[in-house]
Amino acid sequence: MQIFGGGLLNVCEIGGGNGKLLYCLERKGILKSGLNYEVSKNRCDLAQKFSEILLSKNVKNINCNFLEDRKENEFDCIIMVDIVFQLISPLYDSAEAEMVQWLRRSLKKGGSLFLEIIDYSDILKYIEKENVLQTWEEFPEEDPFQYSLQKLSIDKDNNLVNEKTFIGRYNNMRDYFKNVIRSYTPEELVKLFSDNRFKVSVYSLAGQDVMVGKNVFRILAKKL
């Protein structure tokens, strides 16, 4: 799996959080410019603080919806890890199509899209039988939260609904989040991107995730 061919790269990360990946590429001397799209203002502010600490010159952090920021043939590589692609797809009916169009339009010819995906097919099959899957996890002593309680279900569009409640270790602190995730098989993504004129390669990370039913893989799609 090769993207870097020796020259400096214009790289975009969607949902890059605190920007650590782009800063790492910058420090390795392979980044011409980096653009981090992050919809969370808190995370974007943190990314900007890291930029100041690291004296970054080539990374820009933008707190916005990337689909509203039009780009044309700008990037050598676009990165979407931590299932970001799967979180955007279920937002509304045309979200997937709009996202793929944006990605293709924004990449240079020969540019690469790098995705990290989880195929939740096994979990979805279990939930279809049992209606819901509930799990819990205990964290190490240094963590301010002692437990997380997870509830997985399926919505009317066959998306996975992941609800997590975190329980504080020394007080009654609670934290809660809910994600709606579209599950893809490798074959579905190969077809999606091939139909949109990408050359697609799939790399499995089977066995590297401890949660049963979570099949992690990576997609490298080169714009033709």
PDB file of C-alpha atoms in Angstrom, residues 74-217:
ATOM      1  CA  GLU A  74      -6.410  19.980  -5.065  1.00  0.00           C
ATOM      2  CA  PHE A  75      -5.217  16.955  -3.085  1.00  0.00           C
ATOM      3  CA  ASP A  76      -2.747  14.146  -3.676  1.00  0.00           C
ATOM      4  CA  CYS A  77      -4.336  12.198  -0.842  1.00  0.00           C
ATOM      5  CA  ILE A  78      -7.538  12.349   1.207  1.00  0.00           C
ATOM      6  CA  ILE A  79      -7.670  10.423   4.487  1.00  0.00           C
ATOM      7  CA  MET A  80     -10.773   9.243   6.373  1.00  0.00           C
ATOM      8  CA  VAL A  81      -9.930   6.937   9.300  1.00  0.00           C
ATOM      9  CA  ASP A  82     -11.837   5.903  12.466  1.00  0.00           C
ATOM     10  CA  ILE A  83     -14.949   5.006  10.374  1.00  0.00           C
ATOM     11  CA  VAL A  84     -15.567   8.692   9.487  1.00  0.00           C
ATOM     12  CA  PHE A  85     -16.946   7.642   6.079  1.00  0.00           C
ATOM     13  CA  GLN A  86     -19.453   5.357   7.839  1.00  0.00           C
ATOM     14  CA  LEU A  87     -20.624   8.103  10.174  1.00  0.00           C
ATOM     15  CA  ILE A  88     -21.345  10.542   7.348  1.00  0.00           C
ATOM     16  CA  SER A  89     -23.215   8.148   5.019  1.00  0.00           C
ATOM     17  CA  PRO A  90     -26.335   7.753   7.235  1.00  0.00           C
ATOM     18  CA  LEU A  91     -26.827  11.490   7.877  1.00  0.00           C
ATOM     19  CA  TYR A  92     -29.338  11.933   5.044  1.00  0.00           C
ATOM     20  CA  ASP A  93     -30.431  10.122   1.872  1.00  0.00           C
ATOM     21  CA  SER A  94     -27.930  11.677  -0.542  1.00  0.00           C
ATOM     22  CA  ALA A  95     -25.002  11.972   1.882  1.00  0.00           C
ATOM     23  CA  GLU A  96     -23.084   9.008   0.469  1.00  0.00           C
ATOM     24  CA  ALA A  97     -23.398  10.172  -3.158  1.00  0.00           C
ATOM     25  CA  GLU A  98     -22.473  13.770  -2.300  1.00  0.00           C
ATOM     26  CA  MET A  99     -19.466  12.586  -0.319  1.00  0.00           C
ATOM     27  CA  VAL A 100     -18.119  10.370  -3.104  1.00  0.00           C
ATOM     28  CA  GLN A 101     -18.596  13.198  -5.639  1.00  0.00           C
ATOM     29  CA  TRP A 102     -16.738  15.635  -3.351  1.00  0.00           C
ATOM     30  CA  LEU A 103     -13.879  13.169  -2.861  1.00  0.00           C
ATOM     31  CA  ARG A 104     -13.480  12.542  -6.576  1.00  0.00           C
ATOM     32  CA  ARG A 105     -13.702  16.217  -7.509  1.00  0.00           C
ATOM     33  CA  SER A 106     -11.194  17.251  -4.812  1.00  0.00           C
ATOM     34  CA  LEU A 107      -8.504  14.706  -5.680  1.00  0.00           C
ATOM     35  CA  LYS A 108      -5.968  15.292  -8.395  1.00  0.00           C
ATOM     36  CA  LYS A 109      -5.891  12.729 -11.209  1.00  0.00           C
ATOM     37  CA  GLY A 110      -3.977   9.770  -9.824  1.00  0.00           C
ATOM     38  CA  GLY A 111      -4.628  10.977  -6.268  1.00  0.00           C
ATOM     39  CA  SER A 112      -5.484   8.468  -3.549  1.00  0.00           C
ATOM     40  CA  LEU A 113      -8.324   8.124  -1.075  1.00  0.00           C
ATOM     41  CA  PHE A 114      -7.430   6.213   2.099  1.00  0.00           C
ATOM     42  CA  LEU A 115     -10.314   4.835   4.200  1.00  0.00           C
ATOM     43  CA  GLU A 116     -10.398   2.829   7.412  1.00  0.00           C
ATOM     44  CA  ILE A 117     -13.637   0.851   7.662  1.00  0.00           C
ATOM     45  CA  ILE A 118     -15.325  -1.675   9.951  1.00  0.00           C
ATOM     46  CA  ASP A 119     -17.635  -4.322   8.494  1.00  0.00           C
ATOM     47  CA  TYR A 120     -20.295  -4.870  11.169  1.00  0.00           C
ATOM     48  CA  SER A 121     -22.123  -7.633   9.272  1.00  0.00           C
ATOM     49  CA  ASP A 122     -21.684 -10.236  12.024  1.00  0.00           C
ATOM     50  CA  ILE A 123     -22.964  -7.860  14.711  1.00  0.00           C
ATOM     51  CA  LEU A 124     -25.963  -6.890  12.561  1.00  0.00           C
ATOM     52  CA  LYS A 125     -26.851 -10.568  12.086  1.00  0.00           C
ATOM     53  CA  TYR A 126     -26.710 -11.096  15.849  1.00  0.00           C
ATOM     54  CA  ILE A 127     -28.913  -8.078  16.558  1.00  0.00           C
ATOM     55  CA  GLU A 128     -31.461  -9.189  13.956  1.00  0.00           C
ATOM     56  CA  LYS A 129     -31.899 -12.364  16.011  1.00  0.00           C
ATOM     57  CA  GLU A 130     -31.686 -10.883  19.510  1.00  0.00           C
ATOM     58  CA  ASN A 131     -33.046  -7.329  18.826  1.00  0.00           C
ATOM     59  CA  VAL A 132     -30.216  -5.694  20.775  1.00  0.00           C
ATOM     60  CA  LEU A 133     -26.631  -6.314  21.882  1.00  0.00           C
ATOM     61  CA  GLN A 134     -25.487  -4.922  25.232  1.00  0.00           C
ATOM     62  CA  THR A 135     -21.906  -5.057  26.508  1.00  0.00           C
ATOM     63  CA  TRP A 136     -19.827  -3.474  29.239  1.00  0.00           C
ATOM     64  CA  GLU A 137     -16.133  -2.709  29.673  1.00  0.00           C
ATOM     65  CA  GLU A 138     -13.992  -1.847  32.697  1.00  0.00           C
ATOM     66  CA  PHE A 139     -11.186   0.657  32.167  1.00  0.00           C
ATOM     67  CA  PRO A 140      -7.681   0.750  33.775  1.00  0.00           C
ATOM     68  CA  GLU A 141      -7.369   2.464  37.166  1.00  0.00           C
ATOM     69  CA  GLU A 142      -5.766   5.608  35.721  1.00  0.00           C
ATOM     70  CA  ASP A 143      -8.865   6.286  33.617  1.00  0.00           C
ATOM     71  CA  PRO A 144     -11.335   8.823  35.155  1.00  0.00           C
ATOM     72  CA  PHE A 145     -14.157   6.556  33.956  1.00  0.00           C
ATOM     73  CA  GLN A 146     -14.480   3.102  35.478  1.00  0.00           C
ATOM     74  CA  TYR A 147     -16.997   1.491  33.133  1.00  0.00           C
ATOM     75  CA  SER A 148     -18.643   1.930  29.766  1.00  0.00           C
ATOM     76  CA  LEU A 149     -22.033   0.446  28.969  1.00  0.00           C
ATOM     77  CA  GLN A 150     -22.748  -0.122  25.289  1.00  0.00           C
ATOM     78  CA  LYS A 151     -26.073  -0.748  23.577  1.00  0.00           C
ATOM     79  CA  LEU A 152     -26.160  -1.706  19.900  1.00  0.00           C
ATOM     80  CA  SER A 153     -29.353  -1.776  17.863  1.00  0.00           C
ATOM     81  CA  ILE A 154     -30.523  -1.354  14.253  1.00  0.00           C
ATOM     82  CA  ASP A 155     -32.564   1.553  12.890  1.00  0.00           C
ATOM     83  CA  LYS A 156     -35.178   1.463  10.122  1.00  0.00           C
ATOM     84  CA  ASP A 157     -32.514   2.040   7.444  1.00  0.00           C
ATOM     85  CA  ASN A 158     -30.477  -0.955   8.649  1.00  0.00           C
ATOM     86  CA  ASN A 159     -27.798   1.256  10.165  1.00  0.00           C
ATOM     87  CA  LEU A 160     -26.067   0.284  13.379  1.00  0.00           C
ATOM     88  CA  VAL A 161     -26.999   2.513  16.318  1.00  0.00           C
ATOM     89  CA  ASN A 162     -24.247   2.604  18.942  1.00  0.00           C
ATOM     90  CA  GLU A 163     -25.129   4.143  22.331  1.00  0.00           C
ATOM     91  CA  LYS A 164     -22.460   4.366  25.027  1.00  0.00           C
ATOM     92  CA  THR A 165     -22.709   5.517  28.632  1.00  0.00           C
ATOM     93  CA  PHE A 166     -19.500   6.143  30.599  1.00  0.00           C
ATOM     94  CA  ILE A 167     -19.561   5.907  34.419  1.00  0.00           C
ATOM     95  CA  GLY A 168     -17.128   7.921  36.523  1.00  0.00           C
ATOM     96  CA  ARG A 169     -14.660   6.186  38.834  1.00  0.00           C
ATOM     97  CA  TYR A 170     -14.813   8.452  41.899  1.00  0.00           C
ATOM     98  CA  ASN A 171     -18.075  10.360  41.495  1.00  0.00           C
ATOM     99  CA  ASN A 172     -21.459  10.240  39.818  1.00  0.00           C
ATOM    100  CA  MET A 173     -20.089  11.641  36.563  1.00  0.00           C
ATOM    101  CA  ARG A 174     -21.811  10.308  33.460  1.00  0.00           C
ATOM    102  CA  ASP A 175     -21.055  10.816  29.793  1.00  0.00           C
ATOM    103  CA  TYR A 176     -23.162   9.626  26.866  1.00  0.00           C
ATOM    104  CA  PHE A 177     -22.817   9.545  23.117  1.00  0.00           C
ATOM    105  CA  LYS A 178     -24.759   8.048  20.252  1.00  0.00           C
ATOM    106  CA  ASN A 179     -23.468   7.224  16.785  1.00  0.00           C
ATOM    107  CA  VAL A 180     -25.369   5.971  13.763  1.00  0.00           C
ATOM    108  CA  ILE A 181     -23.057   3.893  11.563  1.00  0.00           C
ATOM    109  CA  ARG A 182     -23.524   2.431   8.093  1.00  0.00           C
ATOM    110  CA  SER A 183     -21.896  -0.945   7.751  1.00  0.00           C
ATOM    111  CA  TYR A 184     -20.101  -1.764   4.493  1.00  0.00           C
ATOM    112  CA  THR A 185     -18.587  -4.983   3.267  1.00  0.00           C
ATOM    113  CA  PRO A 186     -15.342  -4.678   1.278  1.00  0.00           C
ATOM    114  CA  GLU A 187     -17.250  -5.784  -1.820  1.00  0.00           C
ATOM    115  CA  GLU A 188     -19.804  -2.979  -1.435  1.00  0.00           C
ATOM    116  CA  LEU A 189     -17.107  -0.319  -1.229  1.00  0.00           C
ATOM    117  CA  VAL A 190     -15.147  -1.762  -4.128  1.00  0.00           C
ATOM    118  CA  LYS A 191     -18.297  -1.489  -6.262  1.00  0.00           C
ATOM    119  CA  LEU A 192     -19.147   2.002  -4.992  1.00  0.00           C
ATOM    120  CA  PHE A 193     -15.746   3.458  -5.847  1.00  0.00           C
ATOM    121  CA  SER A 194     -15.212   1.428  -9.016  1.00  0.00           C
ATOM    122  CA  ASP A 195     -18.532   2.773 -10.324  1.00  0.00           C
ATOM    123  CA  ASN A 196     -17.172   6.260  -9.667  1.00  0.00           C
ATOM    124  CA  ARG A 197     -13.957   5.663 -11.636  1.00  0.00           C
ATOM    125  CA  PHE A 198     -11.524   4.731  -8.905  1.00  0.00           C
ATOM    126  CA  LYS A 199      -9.055   1.847  -8.926  1.00  0.00           C
ATOM    127  CA  VAL A 200      -9.657   0.098  -5.602  1.00  0.00           C
ATOM    128  CA  SER A 201      -7.443  -2.067  -3.381  1.00  0.00           C
ATOM    129  CA  VAL A 202      -8.574  -3.666  -0.087  1.00  0.00           C
ATOM    130  CA  TYR A 203      -6.329  -4.504   2.872  1.00  0.00           C
ATOM    131  CA  SER A 204      -7.720  -6.608   5.725  1.00  0.00           C
ATOM    132  CA  LEU A 205      -6.766  -6.058   9.361  1.00  0.00           C
ATOM    133  CA  ALA A 206      -8.484  -9.257  10.499  1.00  0.00           C
ATOM    134  CA  GLY A 207      -7.562 -10.342  13.977  1.00  0.00           C
ATOM    135  CA  GLN A 208      -6.322  -6.906  15.056  1.00  0.00           C
ATOM    136  CA  ASP A 209      -9.515  -5.880  16.852  1.00  0.00           C
ATOM    137  CA  VAL A 210     -10.559  -7.588  20.066  1.00  0.00           C
ATOM    138  CA  MET A 211     -14.309  -7.109  19.663  1.00  0.00           C
ATOM    139  CA  VAL A 212     -15.945 -10.135  18.093  1.00  0.00           C
ATOM    140  CA  GLY A 213     -17.775  -9.236  14.889  1.00  0.00           C
ATOM    141  CA  LYS A 214     -15.728  -6.138  14.111  1.00  0.00           C
ATOM    142  CA  ASN A 215     -13.862  -6.793  10.875  1.00  0.00           C
ATOM    143  CA  VAL A 216     -11.470  -3.930  10.201  1.00  0.00           C
ATOM    144  CA  PHE A 217     -10.175  -3.220   6.718  1.00  0.00           C
TER     145      PHE A 217
END
